[in-house]
XYZ file of C-alpha atoms in Angstrom:
779
model
C -42.770 17.652 -63.502
C -40.598 15.812 -65.964
C -40.885 12.030 -65.719
C -37.829 9.744 -65.310
C -36.276 8.298 -68.468
C -35.935 4.600 -69.295
C -32.274 4.429 -68.226
C -33.051 6.310 -65.057
C -35.752 3.778 -64.155
C -33.239 0.953 -64.829
C -30.736 2.572 -62.443
C -33.333 2.803 -59.690
C -34.242 -0.925 -59.708
C -30.861 -2.167 -58.323
C -31.060 0.398 -55.509
C -34.424 -1.010 -54.452
C -32.830 -4.480 -54.368
C -29.859 -3.199 -52.347
C -32.150 -1.403 -49.934
C -34.295 -4.514 -49.495
C -31.256 -6.665 -48.798
C -29.965 -4.124 -46.291
C -33.287 -4.115 -44.442
C -33.337 -7.911 -44.384
C -29.785 -7.967 -43.024
C -30.786 -5.429 -40.385
C -33.700 -7.612 -39.324
C -31.428 -10.658 -39.195
C -28.845 -8.907 -37.023
C -31.585 -7.536 -34.790
C -33.046 -11.020 -34.404
C -29.590 -12.370 -33.511
C -29.205 -9.668 -30.887
C -32.580 -10.551 -29.406
C -31.641 -14.242 -29.393
C -28.380 -13.501 -27.589
C -30.267 -11.426 -25.029
C -32.767 -14.247 -24.464
C -29.995 -16.874 -24.331
C -28.074 -14.876 -21.732
C -31.207 -14.657 -19.601
C -31.858 -18.423 -19.847
C -28.193 -19.187 -19.112
C -28.358 -17.015 -16.008
C -31.438 -18.852 -14.714
C -29.940 -22.268 -15.462
C -26.644 -21.411 -13.735
C -28.538 -20.205 -10.675
C -30.640 -23.389 -10.614
C -27.518 -25.572 -10.872
C -25.724 -23.718 -8.077
C -28.696 -23.712 -5.694
C -29.790 -27.305 -6.288
C -26.185 -28.538 -6.297
C -25.497 -26.967 -2.920
C -28.676 -28.524 -1.492
C -27.803 -31.981 -2.901
C -24.372 -31.754 -1.275
C -25.935 -30.749 2.041
C -28.461 -33.575 1.974
C -25.961 -36.264 1.066
C -23.448 -35.082 3.650
C -26.237 -35.059 6.236
C -27.084 -38.712 5.432
C -23.409 -39.740 5.624
C -22.923 -37.845 8.904
C -26.072 -39.481 10.317
C -24.766 -42.983 9.683
C -21.253 -42.045 10.762
C -22.586 -40.912 14.142
C -24.785 -43.970 14.665
C -22.186 -46.594 13.673
C -19.877 -45.392 16.455
C -22.391 -45.919 19.259
C -21.279 -48.415 21.858
C -24.812 -49.791 22.060
C -24.670 -50.760 18.377
C -21.458 -52.782 18.765
C -22.898 -54.434 21.883
C -26.096 -55.411 20.075
C -24.152 -56.911 17.170
C -21.876 -58.874 19.496
C -25.006 -60.310 21.097
C -26.447 -60.963 17.608
C -29.432 -58.817 18.570
C -30.153 -57.495 15.065
C -33.529 -56.071 16.066
C -31.952 -53.729 18.615
C -29.130 -52.917 16.186
C -31.672 -51.955 13.518
C -33.547 -49.728 15.949
C -30.293 -47.887 16.754
C -29.787 -47.202 13.046
C -33.391 -46.333 12.137
C -34.613 -44.611 15.285
C -35.434 -40.975 14.561
C -33.949 -41.097 11.051
C -36.678 -39.994 8.660
C -37.033 -41.756 5.333
C -35.066 -44.941 6.023
C -36.611 -47.678 3.874
C -34.449 -50.648 4.857
C -31.426 -51.648 6.944
C -29.244 -54.661 6.083
C -26.274 -56.317 7.779
C -23.480 -57.982 5.816
C -20.439 -60.006 6.844
C -17.094 -58.243 6.247
C -16.068 -60.808 3.594
C -19.290 -60.132 1.634
C -19.439 -63.848 0.846
C -23.185 -63.844 0.189
C -22.903 -60.827 -2.091
C -20.152 -62.416 -4.181
C -22.047 -65.683 -4.648
C -24.146 -63.935 -7.297
C -23.011 -60.294 -7.721
C -25.419 -59.657 -10.576
C -28.457 -60.641 -8.512
C -27.151 -58.868 -5.411
C -26.430 -55.693 -7.371
C -23.068 -54.403 -8.524
C -23.784 -50.884 -7.292
C -24.842 -52.137 -3.879
C -21.751 -54.338 -3.667
C -19.599 -51.414 -4.737
C -20.723 -49.055 -1.958
C -20.204 -51.829 0.632
C -16.681 -52.503 -0.662
C -15.909 -48.790 -0.685
C -16.984 -48.322 2.918
C -14.832 -51.269 4.028
C -11.839 -50.028 2.050
C -12.086 -46.489 3.494
C -13.332 -47.566 6.949
C -15.931 -44.803 6.761
C -19.520 -44.103 5.825
C -19.895 -43.879 2.055
C -22.873 -43.097 -0.179
C -23.900 -43.839 -3.756
C -26.965 -44.138 -5.939
C -27.631 -47.831 -6.584
C -30.317 -50.030 -8.084
C -32.149 -51.658 -5.182
C -35.710 -52.835 -4.791
C -36.289 -52.508 -8.509
C -35.449 -48.805 -8.696
C -32.679 -46.291 -8.057
C -32.119 -45.535 -4.365
C -29.711 -43.561 -2.214
C -27.536 -46.074 -0.356
C -25.274 -45.362 2.631
C -22.966 -48.046 4.054
C -20.396 -48.252 6.837
C -18.425 -50.908 8.742
C -19.220 -51.301 12.466
C -16.083 -51.929 14.512
C -15.196 -53.153 17.971
C -11.570 -53.094 19.139
C -10.437 -52.600 15.542
C -12.354 -55.650 14.261
C -15.201 -55.317 11.777
C -18.314 -56.866 13.301
C -20.591 -56.204 10.347
C -21.196 -53.797 7.483
C -24.438 -51.859 7.749
C -26.327 -50.864 4.612
C -29.046 -48.217 4.741
C -31.485 -47.614 1.893
C -33.061 -44.183 1.488
C -35.456 -42.791 -1.142
C -33.770 -41.212 -4.122
C -36.009 -38.152 -3.703
C -33.769 -37.060 -0.832
C -31.195 -36.192 -3.496
C -33.369 -35.340 -6.473
C -35.874 -33.148 -4.623
C -33.779 -29.973 -4.979
C -33.529 -30.518 -8.735
C -37.269 -31.152 -9.079
C -38.143 -27.880 -7.371
C -35.387 -25.755 -8.894
C -36.441 -22.612 -10.815
C -35.407 -23.854 -14.256
C -36.196 -22.207 -17.569
C -38.472 -24.333 -19.761
C -35.750 -24.675 -22.387
C -32.910 -25.334 -19.926
C -31.494 -28.677 -18.704
C -30.602 -29.879 -15.186
C -29.384 -33.330 -14.084
C -27.806 -35.326 -11.273
C -25.110 -37.603 -12.694
C -23.111 -40.471 -11.234
C -20.225 -41.283 -13.526
C -21.782 -41.132 -17.007
C -25.209 -42.203 -15.791
C -28.030 -39.687 -15.406
C -29.614 -40.437 -12.042
C -32.221 -37.716 -12.605
C -32.772 -35.149 -15.336
C -35.353 -32.579 -16.348
C -35.744 -30.029 -19.109
C -34.506 -30.235 -22.682
C -32.622 -33.564 -22.767
C -31.133 -32.741 -26.178
C -28.727 -30.469 -24.246
C -27.371 -33.355 -22.128
C -24.179 -33.643 -24.173
C -23.099 -30.076 -23.316
C -23.964 -30.123 -19.624
C -20.607 -30.860 -17.948
C -19.189 -27.323 -17.922
C -19.437 -25.805 -14.426
C -20.676 -29.046 -12.821
C -21.166 -28.987 -9.033
C -19.347 -32.077 -7.630
C -20.734 -33.970 -4.639
C -17.679 -34.617 -2.407
C -16.891 -38.220 -1.537
C -18.906 -39.604 -4.456
C -18.817 -39.816 -8.238
C -21.942 -37.644 -8.408
C -22.319 -34.104 -9.654
C -25.089 -31.683 -10.596
C -24.860 -30.494 -14.204
C -26.824 -28.097 -16.361
C -27.020 -26.602 -19.829
C -28.819 -23.829 -21.668
C -29.447 -23.439 -25.402
C -26.369 -22.104 -27.100
C -26.517 -18.607 -28.538
C -25.248 -17.783 -32.008
C -21.802 -17.187 -30.657
C -21.878 -13.462 -31.312
C -22.066 -10.315 -29.230
C -25.502 -8.901 -28.450
C -24.215 -5.291 -28.719
C -22.422 -6.022 -32.007
C -25.589 -7.529 -33.495
C -27.663 -4.442 -32.670
C -24.944 -2.093 -34.029
C -24.756 -4.058 -37.274
C -28.561 -3.920 -37.557
C -28.438 -0.108 -37.325
C -25.631 0.085 -39.857
C -27.598 -2.062 -42.345
C -30.635 0.222 -41.955
C -28.435 3.221 -42.705
C -27.063 1.531 -45.829
C -30.588 0.717 -46.989
C -31.775 4.301 -46.486
C -28.779 5.645 -48.409
C -29.444 3.259 -51.283
C -33.043 4.477 -51.587
C -32.003 8.165 -51.604
C -29.129 7.793 -54.102
C -31.205 7.709 -57.414
C -33.212 10.748 -56.420
C -30.026 12.667 -55.653
C -28.543 11.678 -58.997
C -31.713 12.714 -60.843
C -31.706 16.050 -59.064
C -28.064 16.619 -60.141
C -28.843 15.643 -63.729
C -31.856 17.957 -63.813
C -29.543 20.771 -62.789
C -27.197 19.995 -65.736
C -24.440 18.409 -63.622
C -24.163 15.315 -65.796
C -25.491 13.821 -69.045
C -27.790 10.878 -69.306
C -25.809 7.690 -69.858
C -26.245 6.061 -73.261
C -28.135 2.812 -73.454
C -26.101 -0.363 -73.749
C -26.323 -1.878 -77.217
C -27.711 -5.363 -77.448
C -25.078 -7.990 -78.454
C -25.414 -11.423 -80.106
C -26.818 -14.235 -78.045
C -24.900 -17.458 -77.293
C -26.977 -19.291 -79.934
C -26.161 -16.617 -82.529
C -22.419 -16.900 -81.805
C -22.548 -20.673 -82.242
C -24.546 -20.332 -85.486
C -21.998 -17.876 -86.909
C -19.133 -20.277 -86.173
C -17.408 -17.895 -83.758
C -18.020 -20.273 -80.835
C -17.492 -23.996 -81.406
C -18.839 -26.820 -79.254
C -16.230 -29.205 -77.824
C -15.546 -32.242 -80.036
C -17.348 -35.437 -79.088
C -15.316 -38.161 -77.428
C -14.011 -40.906 -79.632
C -16.198 -43.967 -79.621
C -14.992 -47.503 -79.610
C -11.795 -46.726 -77.675
C -11.304 -49.558 -75.176
C -11.106 -48.737 -71.426
C -7.833 -49.372 -69.586
C -7.917 -52.786 -67.976
C -5.702 -54.544 -65.461
C -3.709 -57.471 -66.836
C -5.160 -60.853 -65.947
C -3.670 -62.680 -62.942
C -1.283 -65.475 -63.922
C -2.536 -69.042 -63.258
C -1.339 -70.781 -60.087
C 0.579 -73.970 -60.879
C -0.544 -77.254 -59.334
C 0.970 -78.506 -56.146
C 2.525 -81.926 -55.617
C 1.101 -84.219 -52.989
C 2.905 -84.182 -49.633
C 3.017 -87.298 -47.432
C 1.359 -87.084 -44.013
C 3.699 -86.401 -41.097
C 3.725 -88.001 -37.688
C 2.097 -85.522 -35.297
C 3.036 -84.824 -31.693
C -0.239 -84.175 -29.889
C 1.495 -82.153 -27.160
C 1.841 -79.160 -29.491
C -1.941 -78.744 -29.645
C -2.382 -76.690 -26.478
C -5.189 -74.856 -24.705
C -4.819 -71.479 -26.453
C -2.795 -72.207 -29.582
C -0.413 -74.632 -31.280
C 3.189 -74.456 -30.101
C 6.244 -76.719 -30.295
C 10.011 -76.982 -30.657
C 11.142 -76.645 -34.275
C 12.954 -79.778 -35.448
C 11.576 -81.886 -32.594
C 7.807 -81.576 -32.226
C 7.196 -79.115 -35.065
C 8.423 -79.165 -38.678
C 7.373 -77.870 -42.097
C 5.244 -80.900 -42.969
C 3.364 -80.495 -39.700
C 2.840 -76.788 -40.472
C 1.517 -77.712 -43.933
C -0.969 -80.182 -42.469
C -2.075 -77.654 -39.872
C -2.671 -75.153 -42.675
C -4.757 -77.671 -44.596
C -6.730 -78.539 -41.437
C -7.474 -74.859 -40.820
C -8.472 -74.490 -44.466
C -10.773 -77.505 -44.140
C -12.593 -75.921 -41.188
C -12.917 -72.717 -43.204
C -14.268 -74.691 -46.166
C -17.023 -76.140 -43.972
C -17.898 -72.622 -42.784
C -17.765 -71.244 -46.341
C -14.954 -68.857 -45.358
C -12.686 -67.957 -48.279
C -9.968 -65.500 -47.230
C -7.354 -65.706 -44.486
C -4.478 -63.437 -43.426
C -1.106 -64.916 -42.446
C 1.550 -62.958 -40.539
C 4.750 -64.122 -38.867
C 7.118 -63.008 -36.122
C 10.875 -62.496 -36.412
C 12.039 -65.952 -35.388
C 14.553 -67.678 -37.638
C 12.141 -70.513 -38.403
C 9.093 -68.327 -39.055
C 9.575 -67.806 -42.840
C 9.706 -71.587 -43.397
C 6.790 -72.294 -41.052
C 4.670 -69.562 -42.666
C 5.426 -70.771 -46.196
C 4.418 -74.334 -45.307
C 1.259 -73.141 -43.540
C 0.267 -71.074 -46.588
C 0.888 -74.097 -48.808
C -1.564 -76.115 -46.711
C -4.175 -73.368 -46.686
C -4.029 -73.088 -50.467
C -4.383 -76.869 -50.833
C -7.718 -76.464 -49.072
C -8.674 -73.815 -51.630
C -8.314 -70.802 -49.345
C -7.271 -67.374 -50.601
C -4.255 -66.290 -48.545
C -3.167 -62.717 -47.872
C 0.459 -62.854 -46.702
C 1.371 -59.716 -44.709
C 4.911 -60.919 -43.996
C 6.648 -60.040 -40.715
C 4.118 -58.512 -38.333
C 3.289 -58.563 -34.616
C 0.387 -60.831 -33.722
C -2.027 -57.924 -33.036
C -1.226 -56.464 -36.463
C -2.204 -59.814 -37.984
C -5.466 -59.700 -36.014
C -6.008 -56.120 -37.213
C -5.401 -57.132 -40.822
C -8.185 -59.728 -40.603
C -10.612 -56.915 -39.725
C -9.133 -54.244 -41.970
C -8.979 -56.456 -45.049
C -12.366 -58.017 -44.214
C -10.908 -61.514 -44.267
C -12.426 -62.583 -40.943
C -9.776 -65.272 -40.411
C -6.053 -65.148 -39.701
C -3.067 -67.093 -38.409
C -0.082 -65.589 -36.651
C 3.027 -67.743 -36.950
C 4.757 -67.064 -33.647
C 6.473 -68.612 -30.664
C 5.311 -65.672 -28.532
C 7.624 -65.263 -25.519
C 9.082 -68.761 -25.663
C 12.784 -69.524 -26.345
C 14.183 -69.067 -29.880
C 13.763 -72.713 -30.913
C 9.993 -72.607 -30.332
C 7.348 -71.657 -32.870
C 3.622 -72.026 -33.261
C 0.300 -70.731 -34.544
C -2.385 -68.470 -33.093
C -5.549 -69.060 -35.086
C -8.738 -67.083 -35.715
C -11.506 -68.452 -37.954
C -14.421 -66.171 -38.820
C -13.740 -63.954 -35.802
C -13.428 -66.815 -33.290
C -10.046 -67.464 -31.671
C -9.510 -71.201 -31.570
C -8.967 -72.713 -28.120
C -9.613 -75.873 -26.143
C -11.686 -78.399 -28.101
C -11.366 -76.414 -31.329
C -7.568 -76.821 -31.167
C -7.885 -80.514 -30.393
C -10.274 -80.945 -33.295
C -7.541 -79.774 -35.656
C -5.319 -82.578 -34.374
C -8.079 -85.162 -34.764
C -8.874 -83.916 -38.271
C -5.237 -84.414 -39.310
C -4.868 -87.749 -37.512
C -8.017 -89.098 -39.196
C -7.080 -87.580 -42.568
C -10.293 -85.557 -42.745
C -8.675 -82.833 -44.813
C -10.345 -81.003 -47.666
C -8.359 -80.804 -50.903
C -9.623 -78.279 -53.454
C -9.731 -79.036 -57.173
C -7.495 -76.000 -57.674
C -5.221 -74.350 -55.100
C -6.309 -71.041 -53.629
C -4.755 -67.766 -54.707
C -2.031 -66.061 -52.671
C -1.175 -62.368 -52.489
C 1.122 -60.152 -50.437
C 0.120 -57.016 -48.554
C 1.967 -54.596 -46.245
C -0.449 -53.538 -43.513
C 1.872 -51.702 -41.073
C 1.055 -48.176 -42.301
C -2.690 -48.883 -42.170
C -2.345 -50.113 -38.593
C -0.381 -47.045 -37.475
C -2.714 -44.626 -39.273
C -5.794 -46.288 -37.771
C -4.504 -45.825 -34.205
C -2.921 -42.399 -34.723
C -6.149 -41.202 -36.300
C -7.949 -41.910 -33.024
C -5.256 -41.272 -30.395
C -3.118 -38.138 -30.142
C -1.619 -37.487 -26.714
C -2.206 -34.066 -25.156
C 1.370 -33.408 -24.028
C 4.761 -34.812 -24.909
C 5.762 -37.914 -22.938
C 9.237 -39.383 -23.245
C 9.258 -43.190 -23.269
C 11.873 -45.892 -23.655
C 10.571 -48.817 -25.733
C 12.172 -52.243 -25.148
C 11.061 -54.861 -27.667
C 13.618 -57.493 -26.637
C 14.573 -57.978 -30.324
C 11.040 -59.259 -30.982
C 8.857 -58.393 -33.941
C 7.228 -55.478 -32.069
C 10.461 -53.551 -32.712
C 9.498 -53.216 -36.371
C 6.479 -51.035 -35.577
C 6.241 -49.950 -31.911
C 8.603 -46.906 -32.084
C 6.900 -45.546 -35.216
C 3.436 -46.051 -33.737
C 4.186 -44.225 -30.490
C 5.908 -41.391 -32.348
C 2.837 -41.103 -34.591
C 0.585 -40.457 -31.575
C 2.935 -37.725 -30.306
C 5.350 -39.454 -27.927
C 9.108 -38.938 -27.791
C 10.597 -42.427 -28.197
C 13.975 -43.839 -27.192
C 14.222 -47.336 -28.799
C 15.941 -50.176 -26.927
C 16.593 -53.588 -28.524
C 14.134 -52.779 -31.318
C 16.138 -54.498 -34.061
C 14.369 -57.750 -34.942
C 16.626 -60.726 -34.188
C 15.195 -64.223 -33.732
C 18.113 -65.199 -31.487
C 16.973 -62.632 -28.824
C 20.617 -61.781 -28.005
C 19.958 -59.243 -25.221
C 17.293 -60.757 -22.988
C 14.264 -62.999 -23.201
C 11.243 -61.092 -24.636
C 8.923 -61.684 -21.675
C 7.904 -58.498 -19.797
C 6.169 -60.440 -16.996
C 9.581 -61.424 -15.578
C 11.117 -58.503 -13.604
C 14.618 -59.723 -14.477
C 13.944 -58.967 -18.169
C 13.088 -55.333 -17.341
C 16.325 -54.311 -15.651
C 17.927 -52.960 -18.843
C 14.774 -50.933 -19.485
C 14.854 -49.440 -15.974
C 18.506 -48.449 -16.385
C 17.908 -46.670 -19.703
C 14.750 -44.895 -18.434
C 16.811 -43.460 -15.581
C 19.827 -42.646 -17.766
C 17.861 -40.676 -20.390
C 15.448 -39.212 -17.805
C 12.381 -40.663 -19.542
C 8.892 -40.519 -18.073
C 8.169 -44.197 -18.570
C 9.481 -47.504 -19.859
C 7.394 -49.793 -22.077
C 8.260 -53.426 -22.819
C 6.687 -55.854 -25.289
C 6.884 -59.613 -25.581
C 8.137 -61.570 -28.592
C 5.027 -61.112 -30.736
C 3.778 -57.766 -29.391
C 0.509 -58.818 -27.783
C 1.640 -58.194 -24.178
C 2.734 -54.999 -22.422
C 5.007 -54.355 -19.453
C 5.536 -50.978 -17.762
C 8.217 -49.537 -15.469
C 8.507 -46.083 -13.928
C 11.469 -43.777 -13.520
C 11.870 -44.988 -9.926
C 12.354 -48.533 -11.196
C 8.948 -49.792 -10.083
C 7.294 -52.439 -12.230
C 3.610 -51.568 -12.616
C 1.866 -54.917 -12.594
C -0.737 -55.419 -15.343
C -3.620 -55.749 -12.875
C -2.913 -52.194 -11.688
C -2.709 -50.995 -15.304
C -6.111 -52.604 -15.812
C -7.453 -50.415 -12.962
C -6.369 -47.333 -14.891
C -7.832 -48.614 -18.169
C -11.094 -49.609 -16.456
C -11.632 -46.192 -14.867
C -11.105 -44.552 -18.269
C -13.400 -46.912 -20.200
C -16.144 -46.768 -17.550
C -16.267 -42.980 -17.764
C -17.727 -43.419 -21.247
C -19.456 -46.775 -20.675
C -21.041 -46.829 -17.206
C -22.044 -50.275 -16.017
C -19.876 -52.041 -18.610
C -18.470 -55.480 -17.877
C -14.707 -55.640 -17.234
C -13.106 -59.103 -17.260
C -9.912 -60.031 -15.402
C -8.193 -63.366 -14.870
C -7.765 -65.315 -11.632
C -4.209 -64.043 -11.130
C -5.249 -60.385 -10.684
C -5.280 -58.508 -7.381
C -8.315 -58.514 -5.120
C -8.309 -54.700 -5.243
C -9.293 -54.804 -8.911
C -12.920 -55.898 -8.466
C -13.518 -53.204 -5.875
C -11.865 -50.579 -8.096
C -14.128 -51.541 -11.010
C -17.185 -51.382 -8.767
C -16.169 -47.974 -7.414
C -16.072 -46.648 -10.969
C -19.497 -48.014 -11.836
C -18.470 -51.160 -13.679
C -19.349 -54.861 -13.498
C -16.269 -56.962 -12.615
C -16.009 -60.565 -13.784
C -13.173 -62.938 -12.874
C -12.411 -65.585 -15.507
C -9.920 -68.219 -16.571
C -6.425 -67.292 -17.709
C -5.705 -67.485 -21.447
C -6.068 -65.016 -24.307
C -8.407 -67.303 -26.270
C -10.618 -67.960 -23.236
C -10.789 -64.278 -22.334
C -11.776 -63.286 -25.892
C -14.502 -65.923 -25.924
C -15.872 -64.635 -22.616
C -15.784 -61.070 -23.927
C -18.002 -62.033 -26.849
C -20.377 -63.840 -24.512
C -20.696 -60.937 -22.042
C -20.127 -58.056 -24.506
C -17.455 -56.737 -22.129
C -15.816 -53.465 -23.157
C -12.440 -54.311 -21.586
C -10.462 -57.276 -20.298
C -6.973 -57.942 -19.033
C -4.676 -60.637 -17.707
C -1.896 -60.569 -15.155
C 0.441 -61.719 -17.952
C 0.067 -58.324 -19.688
C -2.605 -59.111 -22.287
C -5.118 -56.245 -22.620
C -8.293 -56.476 -24.700
C -10.116 -53.275 -25.673
C -13.504 -53.564 -27.352
C -14.247 -49.885 -26.774
C -12.727 -47.969 -29.735
C -10.870 -51.127 -30.874
C -11.602 -54.693 -31.953
C -11.516 -56.746 -28.745
C -8.300 -58.680 -29.401
C -5.203 -58.581 -27.188
C -2.841 -55.880 -28.375
C 0.151 -54.706 -26.345
C 0.955 -51.937 -28.840
C -2.546 -50.476 -28.753
C -2.631 -50.798 -24.948
C 0.587 -48.738 -24.787
C -1.036 -46.013 -26.914
C -4.125 -45.952 -24.671
C -1.898 -45.776 -21.583
C -0.017 -42.748 -22.935
C -3.337 -41.130 -23.867
C -4.532 -41.441 -20.264
C -1.249 -40.300 -18.699
C -0.941 -37.290 -21.006
C -4.401 -36.076 -19.993
C -3.398 -35.905 -16.321
C -1.411 -33.116 -14.717
C 0.581 -35.492 -12.499
C 3.678 -37.456 -13.454
C 3.134 -41.101 -14.442
C 4.547 -42.212 -11.086
C 2.083 -39.962 -9.242
C -0.804 -41.328 -11.305
C 0.168 -44.931 -10.511
C 0.558 -44.076 -6.830
C -3.164 -43.211 -6.679
C -4.108 -46.802 -7.573
C -4.886 -49.254 -4.753
C -1.838 -51.284 -3.850
C -1.073 -53.958 -1.311
C 1.892 -56.311 -1.122
C 2.117 -59.104 -3.633
C 4.379 -61.585 -5.350
C 5.011 -61.889 -9.085
C 3.968 -65.130 -10.739
C 5.752 -67.993 -8.982
C 6.360 -71.221 -10.890
C 6.870 -74.808 -9.764
C 8.265 -76.983 -12.556
C 6.775 -80.475 -12.803
C 6.696 -83.318 -15.312
C 4.654 -82.794 -18.483
C 0.987 -83.360 -17.617
C 1.610 -83.515 -13.860
C 0.334 -79.915 -13.492
C -3.177 -81.066 -14.373
C -3.310 -84.149 -12.172
C -1.869 -82.182 -9.264
C -4.614 -79.547 -9.509
C -7.257 -82.282 -9.534
C -5.819 -83.714 -6.297
C -5.421 -80.270 -4.753
C -9.045 -79.332 -5.451
C -10.201 -82.548 -3.811
C -8.069 -82.265 -0.663
C -7.192 -78.624 0.090
C -9.044 -76.819 2.916
C -8.792 -73.081 3.602
C -10.783 -71.988 6.648
C -12.598 -68.663 6.378
C -11.774 -68.151 2.699
C -14.048 -67.684 -0.291
C -12.988 -70.360 -2.803
C -13.042 -69.957 -6.598
C -12.238 -72.968 -8.805
C -12.845 -71.619 -12.321
C -9.110 -71.976 -13.053
C -7.144 -73.870 -10.406
C -7.936 -72.810 -6.839
C -8.069 -69.263 -5.562
C -8.744 -68.602 -1.862
C -9.854 -65.065 -0.912
C -9.798 -63.736 2.655
C -10.830 -60.189 3.653
C -7.153 -59.194 3.821
C -5.696 -61.057 0.831
C -5.704 -64.108 -1.414
C -3.635 -66.927 -2.862
C -3.809 -68.929 -6.094
C -2.432 -72.115 -7.581
C -3.306 -73.172 -11.134
C -1.955 -75.337 -13.938
C -0.217 -73.582 -16.804
C -1.698 -74.435 -20.187
C 1.476 -73.593 -22.091
C 4.317 -75.166 -20.068
C 4.560 -77.983 -17.464
C 4.448 -75.759 -14.393
C 2.190 -74.880 -11.494
C 1.610 -71.112 -11.329
C 1.151 -69.406 -7.957
C 0.531 -65.854 -6.853
C -0.165 -64.193 -3.498
C -1.541 -60.742 -2.720
C -2.405 -59.197 0.658
C -3.097 -56.031 2.589
C 0.235 -56.139 4.441
C 3.298 -58.331 4.985
C 1.815 -60.170 7.964
C -1.243 -61.192 5.963
C 0.947 -62.204 3.017
C 3.063 -64.468 5.233
C -0.045 -66.064 6.750
C -1.566 -66.793 3.309
C 1.698 -68.192 1.956
C 1.982 -70.500 4.946
C -1.586 -71.738 4.475
C -0.824 -72.619 0.851
C 2.546 -74.131 1.740
C 0.845 -76.511 4.141
C -1.832 -77.567 1.668
C 0.554 -77.913 -1.305
C 2.987 -80.164 0.572
C 0.100 -82.216 1.948
C -0.720 -83.205 -1.627
C 2.894 -83.689 -2.814
C 5.696 -83.436 -0.286
C 8.373 -83.540 -3.030
C 7.486 -80.115 -4.449
C 10.246 -77.466 -4.395
C 8.331 -74.357 -3.376
C 9.715 -70.978 -4.559
C 8.394 -69.104 -1.493
């Protein structure tokens, strides 16, 4: 037998390689097919476990709810409670009910629970509130007795009056037992979830993030049973096996091909191919000069450099101005230009801010201004003062207040001042101040006054540098990069000729909205209406245009863009406390148990709504600076005020931003199948008044509140005095507080129905006039 030639051996080697690769590919496809087969089997077992355990969890929870529902309606229970025979009442609830660990009785106003909600338990308080609100037995998993428990609560009534609210504690195993015993594959995952919290889970917890598909909801609760199985490779099992066979066939053909060729050559079908002549190597080509190396770079050539910055000329001394202390307010500095505020005062304020920064070793500060006629002069004088103190100033020009706040983060300055009169009349102006992330308020504002009055101002040996920067595009891109609405929503945007008009339409278009601008030209005279969306009278033009262009929604911003107002196509004004309900439910889906802060002017429904969605409600004083300080203290994810300030720490920076709040609102509405009006109609709503104002002499608002706190009596109400006086009854509440920005008393009333609202108003009328009979009450 004739042996193979050298060239023939060389031709066989690649076929061995091809055959080997084909076999490896076949094994890989076969392994994929086996994996898909195994994954399908695991998925089938996991789905069956989820369905069976989910159905059993639903049955067990509904049985517990039905048990309490039947017992709370017994006449003997109401009789025992009326006689204050709690022992007999407890026996009626516990008798024959297996597993009951504890029974508690709570007054309908939940006064004891609200004395210290954290110690009482937010979850426990939430299920009690929910049962009262729905007048039915309700269940939830709560922390009680140091561990998670199944809680069932219901009001006990007699002749339509709530005698008490019964709370029953059951072992969590009543719900989790079906999941513990479920036939689950070792590499599957099964869990009982309430909101975003895993009440119970077993299996491969790394699959938790993919477990929501096909969840079994537990009706009447926020619970559901979820599961997950390891993901396959995403291919078809049959396709993988077919490809494996095909690769084997290719490999076999490759091995046979050289032998077939040799057989043909042996028979004289073709000549042996000539050997390929060896050519010069790369080194030989370079040595012969046929291939030249690239020329070396020139040495000594200087690199391109930026031109040096020009020196900043010295600044002349400016005489101290006479200050009006009244402009140094609770949340910011604000006065009437030409009367209580002028350029020299602005310069001194700038130097005082710079002096505080000097003591904190803070170098850079951002300055932005609104569209008022006096703002360019006020900003220039402020910058002059900041530079005298040696601070480096980044001037971003005309910008809404939240854009100035954003710039402090984005440019890593840490400090900023917004020159703005906010929603005040055109002749007002002022300063909102942040130093090293802290918004100045209260004593910090007063300290600026004292520093100026006592001439404790730092003067640097050389003035600080100043530069200009346009930040609007960065702001829009930052928000649009995170928020893109799922479906087109048509909105009318009313900026009231304030500075928000320079950016709001572009921002909302960037996230996918269809925008109809209204009064978006910036005009410091505010020729159309006052830029204050908290006053319903200022929203009438917006309502008319929304209806005329058939828009889905109307959005309004105040003079500096940090507050948001909303109207629907029907003309309804959606109060900010109801918007906060919508924001809270969304944020708590991703952050269960998070703290949500609201001010004393918000509806009583809000706390219960936050509790129902697994959050921790906290009522606090009114004022953007005070709210931001409390957010830092509590690490709250969200806060809001009745005035329309919204503060998002989740996905944002925690400052009040009406523009960003509008984007988040459209994001939520676009993800729902209902119209915006239908979404808002699902939120709890009673009857309420807008903010009512009683004008008094400057300073009288504070002394009046002191007298009112000392003398007012409200029988049967839970009293809160963190900011004025708020009296809460089971069916509504009333509030009177001193404004920190204008000489007025601010009132608001909210109730379950008109009768309750009238009763609460009358109670406040009586107490207000008892303190000062000369008051002109607006209700």
